[in-house]
Each structure stands twice: as structure tokens, then as C-alpha cells.
Coordinates of C-alpha atoms and ligand atoms in Angstrom, one line a residue:
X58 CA 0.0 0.0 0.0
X59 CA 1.8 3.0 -1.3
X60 CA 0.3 6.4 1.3
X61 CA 0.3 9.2 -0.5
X62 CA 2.6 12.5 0.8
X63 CA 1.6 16.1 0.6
X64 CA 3.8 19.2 1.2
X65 CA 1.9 21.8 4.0
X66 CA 2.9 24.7 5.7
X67 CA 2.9 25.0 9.2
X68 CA 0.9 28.3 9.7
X69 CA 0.5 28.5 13.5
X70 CA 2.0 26.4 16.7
X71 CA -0.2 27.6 20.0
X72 CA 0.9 26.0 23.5
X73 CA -2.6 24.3 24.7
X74 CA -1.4 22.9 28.2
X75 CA 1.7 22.5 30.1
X76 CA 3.7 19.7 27.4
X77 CA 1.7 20.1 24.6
X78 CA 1.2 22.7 21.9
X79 CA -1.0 22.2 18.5
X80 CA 0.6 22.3 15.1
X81 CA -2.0 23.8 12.3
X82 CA -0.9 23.1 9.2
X83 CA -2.5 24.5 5.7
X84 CA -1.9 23.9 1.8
X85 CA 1.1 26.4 0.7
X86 CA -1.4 27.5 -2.0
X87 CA -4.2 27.9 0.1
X88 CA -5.8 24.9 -1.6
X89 CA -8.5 22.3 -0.2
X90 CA -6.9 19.6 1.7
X91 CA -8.0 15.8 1.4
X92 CA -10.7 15.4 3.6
X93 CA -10.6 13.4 6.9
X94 CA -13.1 11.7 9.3
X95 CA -12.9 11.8 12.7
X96 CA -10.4 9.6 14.6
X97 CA -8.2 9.9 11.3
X98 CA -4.2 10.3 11.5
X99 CA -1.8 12.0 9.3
X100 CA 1.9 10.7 9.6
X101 CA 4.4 14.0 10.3
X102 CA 7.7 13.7 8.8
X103 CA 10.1 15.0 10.6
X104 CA 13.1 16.8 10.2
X105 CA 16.1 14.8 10.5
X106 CA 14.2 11.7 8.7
X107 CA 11.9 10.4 11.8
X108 CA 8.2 9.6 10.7
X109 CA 5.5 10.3 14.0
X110 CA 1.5 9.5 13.3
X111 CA -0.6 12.4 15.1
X112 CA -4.3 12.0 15.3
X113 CA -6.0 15.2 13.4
X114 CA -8.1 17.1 16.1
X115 CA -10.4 20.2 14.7
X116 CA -13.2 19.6 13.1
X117 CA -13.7 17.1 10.2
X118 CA -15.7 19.6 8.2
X119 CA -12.5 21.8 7.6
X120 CA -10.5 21.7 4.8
X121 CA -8.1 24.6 4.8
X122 CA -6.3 23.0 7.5
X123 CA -5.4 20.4 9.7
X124 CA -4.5 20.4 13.6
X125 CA -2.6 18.2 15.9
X126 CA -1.4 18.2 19.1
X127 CA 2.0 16.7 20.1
X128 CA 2.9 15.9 24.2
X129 CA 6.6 16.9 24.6
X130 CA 7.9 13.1 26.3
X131 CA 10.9 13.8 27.1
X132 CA 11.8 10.4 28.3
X133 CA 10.1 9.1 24.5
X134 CA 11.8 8.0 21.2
X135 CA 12.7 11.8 20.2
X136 CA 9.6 12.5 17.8
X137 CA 7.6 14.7 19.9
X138 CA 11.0 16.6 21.2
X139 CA 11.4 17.3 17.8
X140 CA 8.5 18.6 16.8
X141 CA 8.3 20.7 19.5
X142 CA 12.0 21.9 19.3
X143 CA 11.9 22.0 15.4
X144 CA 8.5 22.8 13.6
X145 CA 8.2 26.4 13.6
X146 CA 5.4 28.6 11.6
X147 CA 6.4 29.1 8.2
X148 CA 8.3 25.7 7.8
X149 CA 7.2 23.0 4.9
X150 CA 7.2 20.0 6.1
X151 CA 6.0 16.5 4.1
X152 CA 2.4 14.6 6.0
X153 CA 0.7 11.5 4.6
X154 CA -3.1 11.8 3.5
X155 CA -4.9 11.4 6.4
X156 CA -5.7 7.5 7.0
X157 CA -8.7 6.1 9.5
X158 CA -8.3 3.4 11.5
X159 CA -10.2 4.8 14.5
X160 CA -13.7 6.1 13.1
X161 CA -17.0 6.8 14.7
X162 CA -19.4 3.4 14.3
X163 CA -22.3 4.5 11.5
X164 CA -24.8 3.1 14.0
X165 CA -24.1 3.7 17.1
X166 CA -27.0 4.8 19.0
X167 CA -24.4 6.4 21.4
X168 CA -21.2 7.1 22.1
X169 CA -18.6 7.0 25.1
X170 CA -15.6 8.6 24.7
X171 CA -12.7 7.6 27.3
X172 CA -9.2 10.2 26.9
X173 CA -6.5 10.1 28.5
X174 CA -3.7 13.3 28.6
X175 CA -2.7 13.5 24.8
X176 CA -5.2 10.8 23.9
X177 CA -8.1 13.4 23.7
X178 CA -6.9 14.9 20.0
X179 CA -8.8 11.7 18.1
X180 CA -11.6 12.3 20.4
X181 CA -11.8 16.3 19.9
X182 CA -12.4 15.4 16.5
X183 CA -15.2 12.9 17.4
X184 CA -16.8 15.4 19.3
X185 CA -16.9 18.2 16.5
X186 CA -18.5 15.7 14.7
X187 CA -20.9 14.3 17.3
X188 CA -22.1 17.6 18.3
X189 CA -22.5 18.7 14.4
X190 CA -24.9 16.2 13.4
X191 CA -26.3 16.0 17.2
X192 CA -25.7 12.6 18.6
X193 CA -26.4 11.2 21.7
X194 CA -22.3 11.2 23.1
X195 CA -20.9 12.0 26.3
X196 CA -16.6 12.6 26.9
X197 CA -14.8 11.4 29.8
X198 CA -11.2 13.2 29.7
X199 CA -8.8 12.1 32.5
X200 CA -5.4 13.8 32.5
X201 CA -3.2 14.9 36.0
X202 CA -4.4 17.9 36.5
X203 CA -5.9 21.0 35.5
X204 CA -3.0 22.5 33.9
X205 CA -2.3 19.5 31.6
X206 CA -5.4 19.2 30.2
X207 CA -5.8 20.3 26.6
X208 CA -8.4 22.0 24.8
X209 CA -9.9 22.8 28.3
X210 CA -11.8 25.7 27.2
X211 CA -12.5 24.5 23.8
X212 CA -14.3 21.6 25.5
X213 CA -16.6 23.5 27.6
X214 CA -17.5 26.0 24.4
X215 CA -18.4 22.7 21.9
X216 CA -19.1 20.3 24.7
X217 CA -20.7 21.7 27.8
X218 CA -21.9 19.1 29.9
X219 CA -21.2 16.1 27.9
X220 CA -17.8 16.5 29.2
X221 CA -16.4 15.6 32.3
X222 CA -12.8 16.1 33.6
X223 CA -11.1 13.5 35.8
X224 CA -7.8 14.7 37.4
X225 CA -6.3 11.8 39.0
X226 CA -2.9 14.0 40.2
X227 CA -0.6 11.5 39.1
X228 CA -2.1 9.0 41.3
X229 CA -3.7 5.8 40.1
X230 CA -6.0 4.8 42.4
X231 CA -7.7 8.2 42.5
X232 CA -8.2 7.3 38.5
X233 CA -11.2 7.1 37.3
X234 CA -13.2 4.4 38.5
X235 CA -14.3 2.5 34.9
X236 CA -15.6 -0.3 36.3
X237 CA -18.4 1.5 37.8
X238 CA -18.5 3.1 34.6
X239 CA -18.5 0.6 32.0
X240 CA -20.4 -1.8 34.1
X241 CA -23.9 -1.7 32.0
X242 CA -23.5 -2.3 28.5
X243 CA -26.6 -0.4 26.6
X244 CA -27.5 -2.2 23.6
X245 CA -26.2 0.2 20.8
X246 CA -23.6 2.2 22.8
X247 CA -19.6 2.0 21.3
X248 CA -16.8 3.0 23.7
X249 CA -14.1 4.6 22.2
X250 CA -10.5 4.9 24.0
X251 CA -7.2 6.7 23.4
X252 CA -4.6 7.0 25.8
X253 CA -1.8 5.9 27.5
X254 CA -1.4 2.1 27.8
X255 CA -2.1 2.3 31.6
X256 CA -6.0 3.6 30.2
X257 CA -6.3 1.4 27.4
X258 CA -5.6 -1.9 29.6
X259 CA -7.9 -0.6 32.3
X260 CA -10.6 -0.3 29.9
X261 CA -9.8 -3.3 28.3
X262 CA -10.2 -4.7 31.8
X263 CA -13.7 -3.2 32.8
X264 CA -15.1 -3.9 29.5
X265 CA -14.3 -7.5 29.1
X266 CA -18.2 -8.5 29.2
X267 CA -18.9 -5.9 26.6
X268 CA -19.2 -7.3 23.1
X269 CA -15.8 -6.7 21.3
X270 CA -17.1 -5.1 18.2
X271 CA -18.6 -1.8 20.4
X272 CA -15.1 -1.2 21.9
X273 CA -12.7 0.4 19.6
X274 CA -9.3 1.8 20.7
X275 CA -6.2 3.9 19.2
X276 CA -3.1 2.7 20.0
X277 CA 0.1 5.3 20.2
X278 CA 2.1 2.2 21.2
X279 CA 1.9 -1.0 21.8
X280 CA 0.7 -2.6 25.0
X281 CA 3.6 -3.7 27.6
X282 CA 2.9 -7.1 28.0
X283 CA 2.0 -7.6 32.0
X284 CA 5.0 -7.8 34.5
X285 CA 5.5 -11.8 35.1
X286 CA 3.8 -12.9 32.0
X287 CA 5.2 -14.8 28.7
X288 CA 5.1 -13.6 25.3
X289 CA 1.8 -14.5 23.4
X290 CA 4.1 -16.7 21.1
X291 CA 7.7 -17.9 20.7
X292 CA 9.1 -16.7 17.5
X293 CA 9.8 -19.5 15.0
X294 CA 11.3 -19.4 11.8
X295 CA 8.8 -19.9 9.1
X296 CA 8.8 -19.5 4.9
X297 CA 7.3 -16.3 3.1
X298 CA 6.0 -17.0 -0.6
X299 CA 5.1 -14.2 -2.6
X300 CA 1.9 -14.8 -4.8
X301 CA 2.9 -12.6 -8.1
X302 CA 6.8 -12.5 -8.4
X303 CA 7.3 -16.3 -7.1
X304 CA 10.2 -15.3 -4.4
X305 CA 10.1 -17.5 -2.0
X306 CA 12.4 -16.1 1.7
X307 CA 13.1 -17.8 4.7
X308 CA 11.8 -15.2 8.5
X309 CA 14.3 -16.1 11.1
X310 CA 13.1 -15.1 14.8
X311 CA 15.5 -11.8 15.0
X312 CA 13.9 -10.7 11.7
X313 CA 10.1 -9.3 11.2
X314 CA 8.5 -10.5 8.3
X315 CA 8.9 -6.7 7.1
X316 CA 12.7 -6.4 7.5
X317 CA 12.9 -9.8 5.5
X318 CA 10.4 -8.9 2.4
X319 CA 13.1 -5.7 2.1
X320 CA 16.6 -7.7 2.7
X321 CA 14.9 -10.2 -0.5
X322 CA 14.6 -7.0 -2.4
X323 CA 11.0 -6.4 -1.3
X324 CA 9.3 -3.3 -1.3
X325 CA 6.5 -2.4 1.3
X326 CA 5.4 1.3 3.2
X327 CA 5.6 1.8 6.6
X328 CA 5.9 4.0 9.1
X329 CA 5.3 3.2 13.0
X330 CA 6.6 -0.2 12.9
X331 CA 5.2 -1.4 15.9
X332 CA 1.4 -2.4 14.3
X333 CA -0.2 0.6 15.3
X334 CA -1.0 2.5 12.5
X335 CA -1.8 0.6 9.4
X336 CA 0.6 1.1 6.9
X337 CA 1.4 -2.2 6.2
X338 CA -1.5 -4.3 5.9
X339 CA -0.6 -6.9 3.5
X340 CA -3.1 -9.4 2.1
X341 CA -2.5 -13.2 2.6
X342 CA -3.6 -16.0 0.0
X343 CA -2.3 -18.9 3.2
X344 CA -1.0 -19.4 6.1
X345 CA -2.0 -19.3 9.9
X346 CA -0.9 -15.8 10.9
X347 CA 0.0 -14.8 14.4
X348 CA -1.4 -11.5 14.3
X349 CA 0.3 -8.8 16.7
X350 CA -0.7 -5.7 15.5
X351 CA -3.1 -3.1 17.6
X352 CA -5.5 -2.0 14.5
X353 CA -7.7 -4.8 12.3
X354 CA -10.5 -6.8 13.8
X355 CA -11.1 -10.1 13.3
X356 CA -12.9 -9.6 10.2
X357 CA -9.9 -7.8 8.6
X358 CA -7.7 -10.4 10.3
X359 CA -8.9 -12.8 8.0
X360 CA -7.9 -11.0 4.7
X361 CA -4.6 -8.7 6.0
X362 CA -1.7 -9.3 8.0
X363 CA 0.5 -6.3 9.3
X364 CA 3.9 -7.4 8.2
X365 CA 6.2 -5.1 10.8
X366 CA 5.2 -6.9 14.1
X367 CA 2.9 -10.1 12.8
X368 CA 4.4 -13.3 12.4
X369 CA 3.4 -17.2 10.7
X370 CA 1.9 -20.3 13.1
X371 CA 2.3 -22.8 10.0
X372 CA 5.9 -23.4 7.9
X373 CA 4.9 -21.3 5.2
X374 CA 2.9 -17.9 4.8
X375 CA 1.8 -16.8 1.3
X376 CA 1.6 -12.9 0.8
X377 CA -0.2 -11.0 -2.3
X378 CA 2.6 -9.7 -3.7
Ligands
FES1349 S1 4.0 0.0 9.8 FE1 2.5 0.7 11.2 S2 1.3 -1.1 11.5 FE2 3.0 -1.8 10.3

């Protein structure tokens, strides 16, 4: 899958909250941009060659700009550091077409958002979008404390009491309590969740009895595996056959099925590397994946695998390539 890239111009960085400032980017020509839908991504290149995926945040109805919202982790991989030390309005810098793998359910009779910190910018978006066509939605937006909590005021404006603020003040058990929350599943209701992998677990957790299907979560990384506990497989070596050129390449455990479609001359996008963000879904003609990746259901599970993290159950894996 080949994403295409489009040159904008940053035209205004704002600080939102302690950490994090927004980025609004715009067409150097003052063209249209490709639309979006809410919960859609664009991935940021960087300058000094890093690629970051930020979740688009103002309203899905515009299209002479898009905004994101970057945290400053200082302790992270350097991506946000940089784009908070180097994008600077007036700079061009190169984003992918915004890409969805986080959108509002068509039928949903309601919907429950669940943020945490940073993890609000896909659900800002939602809830332009909610509150434009008028849908039964309510926002629960945990963060530390007041001060670190973005699009505060914006919130209240779009929002009003659909929203509710949980500061926890860095403490977990004063989080908020989800179990209580999630305890009822109503018939037509879809949860949404983005945050940190603390959140998303938790959720994951106090949701168990609600049917898969009406949870939906965005991933920024992937999900530690719990302190104590083994890895979901053991990494075998297994064959790779590709469909239309015939190659045929061996996946040795130190090697993701990715890095070894490239070293056999390969080509295939990507971007976070870690099966959060979708670049590399790759169909498969056969084969028992071991899917690893944070973004296909089961449904899509059945036609794609993502090649950067996913790896093969039987001796041989055939990919549509
Ligand atoms: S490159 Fe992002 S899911 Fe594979």
C-alpha cells in the first residue's frame, strides 16, 4: 500500500497545556486539503528523517487546515522533542493523507468517549463531529491535572456538559473508577478509547463482558505485556511465498517479516513499525498468521496481516505480492 505524501505549511504552533502545543498546518497554495473523518491520522515527517503518526483534532468539516497536538515526552523515542524543538510557523514540512483506523461506528445509537492526557486529539475530533450532526455522546477526559489538560476551554464551548474532567494528580488509584463506569452495556452504545497504555488496559479490563465489536481503541504504542507474564508466542522461523513474483524467503526469529520482504529485495510502506497505525497491511492468499498488530479486527484479520510486528503459526505464509 503506497500512502500518499503532501507538502503543507505549518501556519500557527499555539501552546494548549503544560507539554503540549498544537501544530495547524494549511496547503502552501491555500488549496482544499483531502478530507478526513474523525479519529483519522496523518503521519508527520520530521526533520532529521523520523516519521511520528498524530491523530487530526479540529473539526472534520475543515479543509483549509489540519490540527494536531504533540505531548513533549521527554523520556520518549525523540519524535515529539522534535517537533516541538523544530517545527516552527512558516516551515514546509512533508504529511501523509490522512488514514482512518479509528472512526466513529455509523450506527451507534451512542457514544462513550474515554481520553486520556494527549489521547483526547482523536476524540476532539469525534466530538466536533458528534455535536455537528447531534448525537447522543458524552466525553470522559482524565489527565493529572488541570494545567495539563488540553483544549480545556474548547471543550466546555463545543461540549458543555457532555464532558467531564477527571484529574487523577498523578495517582492511580484516584483514576477514574471505569468499572463502575462501564459496568452496564446499553445495547447500541460504542466506547471509544485513546490514551496511554495504563488507560487502554484498564478499559480493556472493565469492559471484558462488553461485546468486542462496540469497543474500539487507538493505539500510540503498543501494550507492555503484564510484569511476570510470557510472550503471546515464541518466535519460530517460518517461509514467506510471494503470490505474483514467485520469491520465496526464509523469516528467522531476530527478523520481522517486514525487515525480511526488504533484505529479499521487497518493497512495502511503513511507518510506526510497531502495528499501530496501518501502513502495512498486506493481504494473505495462506497461512495461519500470528497477528500482533493493535488496529484490524477479526474480520480484517482474515484477509490482511500487518507485516512489521505479525508473524506465521504454519511453515509457510503466502503474501499477495
Ligand atoms: S508499519 Fe504501522 S502497522 Fe505496520
Amino acid at each position: 500500500m503506497t500512502i500518499p505524501t503532501l507538502q503543507v505549511r505549518v501556519r500557527q504552533v499555539t501552546w494548549e497545556a503544560e507539554d503540549i502545543s498544537s501544530f495547524e498546518f494549511v496547503s502552501p497554495k491555500g488549496d482544499e486539503l483531502p478530507s478526513f473523518s474523525a479519529g483519522s491520522h496523518v503521519d508527520v515527517h520530521l526533520p532529521g528523517g523520523m516519521v511520528r503518526q498524530y491523530s487530526l483534532c479540529n473539526p472534520p468539516t475543515e479543509r483549509h487546515r489540519y490540527v494536531v497536538a504533540v505531548l513533549n515526552e521527554k523520556s520518549g523515542r525523540g519524535g515529539s522533542r522534535s517537533m516541538h524543538q523544530n517545527v516552527r510557523p512558516g516551515d514546509l514540512i512533508t504529511i501523509s493523507a490522512p488514514r482512518n483506523n479509528f472512526p466513529l461506528h455509523p450506527e451507534a445509537g451512542r457514544h462513550l468517549l474515554i481520553a486520556g492526557g494527549i489521547g483526547i486529539t482523536p476524540l476532539l475530533a469525534m466530538v466536533h463531529q458528534l455535536n455537528a450532526i447531534g448525537a447522543n455522546y458524552e466525553l470522559y477526559y482524565c489527565t493529572r491535572t488541570p494545567e495539563k489538560t488540553a483544549f480545556r476551554d474548547a471543550l466546555a464551548r463545543i461540549a458543555g456538559t457532555r464532558v467531564h474532567l477527571h484529574h487523577d494528580g498523578g495517582d492511580p488509584s484516584r483514576g477514574l473508577d471505569l468499572k463502575a463506569l462501564l459496568w452496564t452495556h446499553e445495547m447500541g452504545t460504542h466506547v471509544y478509547c485513546c490514551g496511554p497504555t495504563g488507560l487502554m488496559s484498564a478499559v480493556k479490563t472493565a469492559a471484558a463482558h462488553w461485546p468486542q465489536s462496540n469497543v474500539h481503541y487507538e493505539y500510540f504504542a503498543p501494550l507492555a505485556a503484564p510484569a511476570g507474564t510470557a510472550p503471546a508466542s515464541v518466535d519460530d522461523t517460518f517461509e514467506v511465498r510471494l503470490a505474483k513474483s514467485g520469491k520465496t524467503f526464509t523469516v528467522t526469529p531476530d527478523k520481522s517479516i517486514l525487515q525480511a520482504l526488504r533484505d529479499a529485495g521487497g518493497d512495502q510502506d511503513s511507518s510506526c513499525e510497531s502495528g499501530t497505525c496501518g501502513t502495512c497491511a498486506t493481504v494473505y492468499l495462506e497461512g495461519e498468521p500470528d497477528h500482533r498488530d493493535y488496529v484490524l479486527g477479526d474480520d480484517e484479520h482474515k484477509k490482511f496481516i500487518m507485516v512489521c510486528v505479525s508473524r506465521c503459526k504454519s511453515p509457510v505464509l503466502v503474501l499477495d505480492l
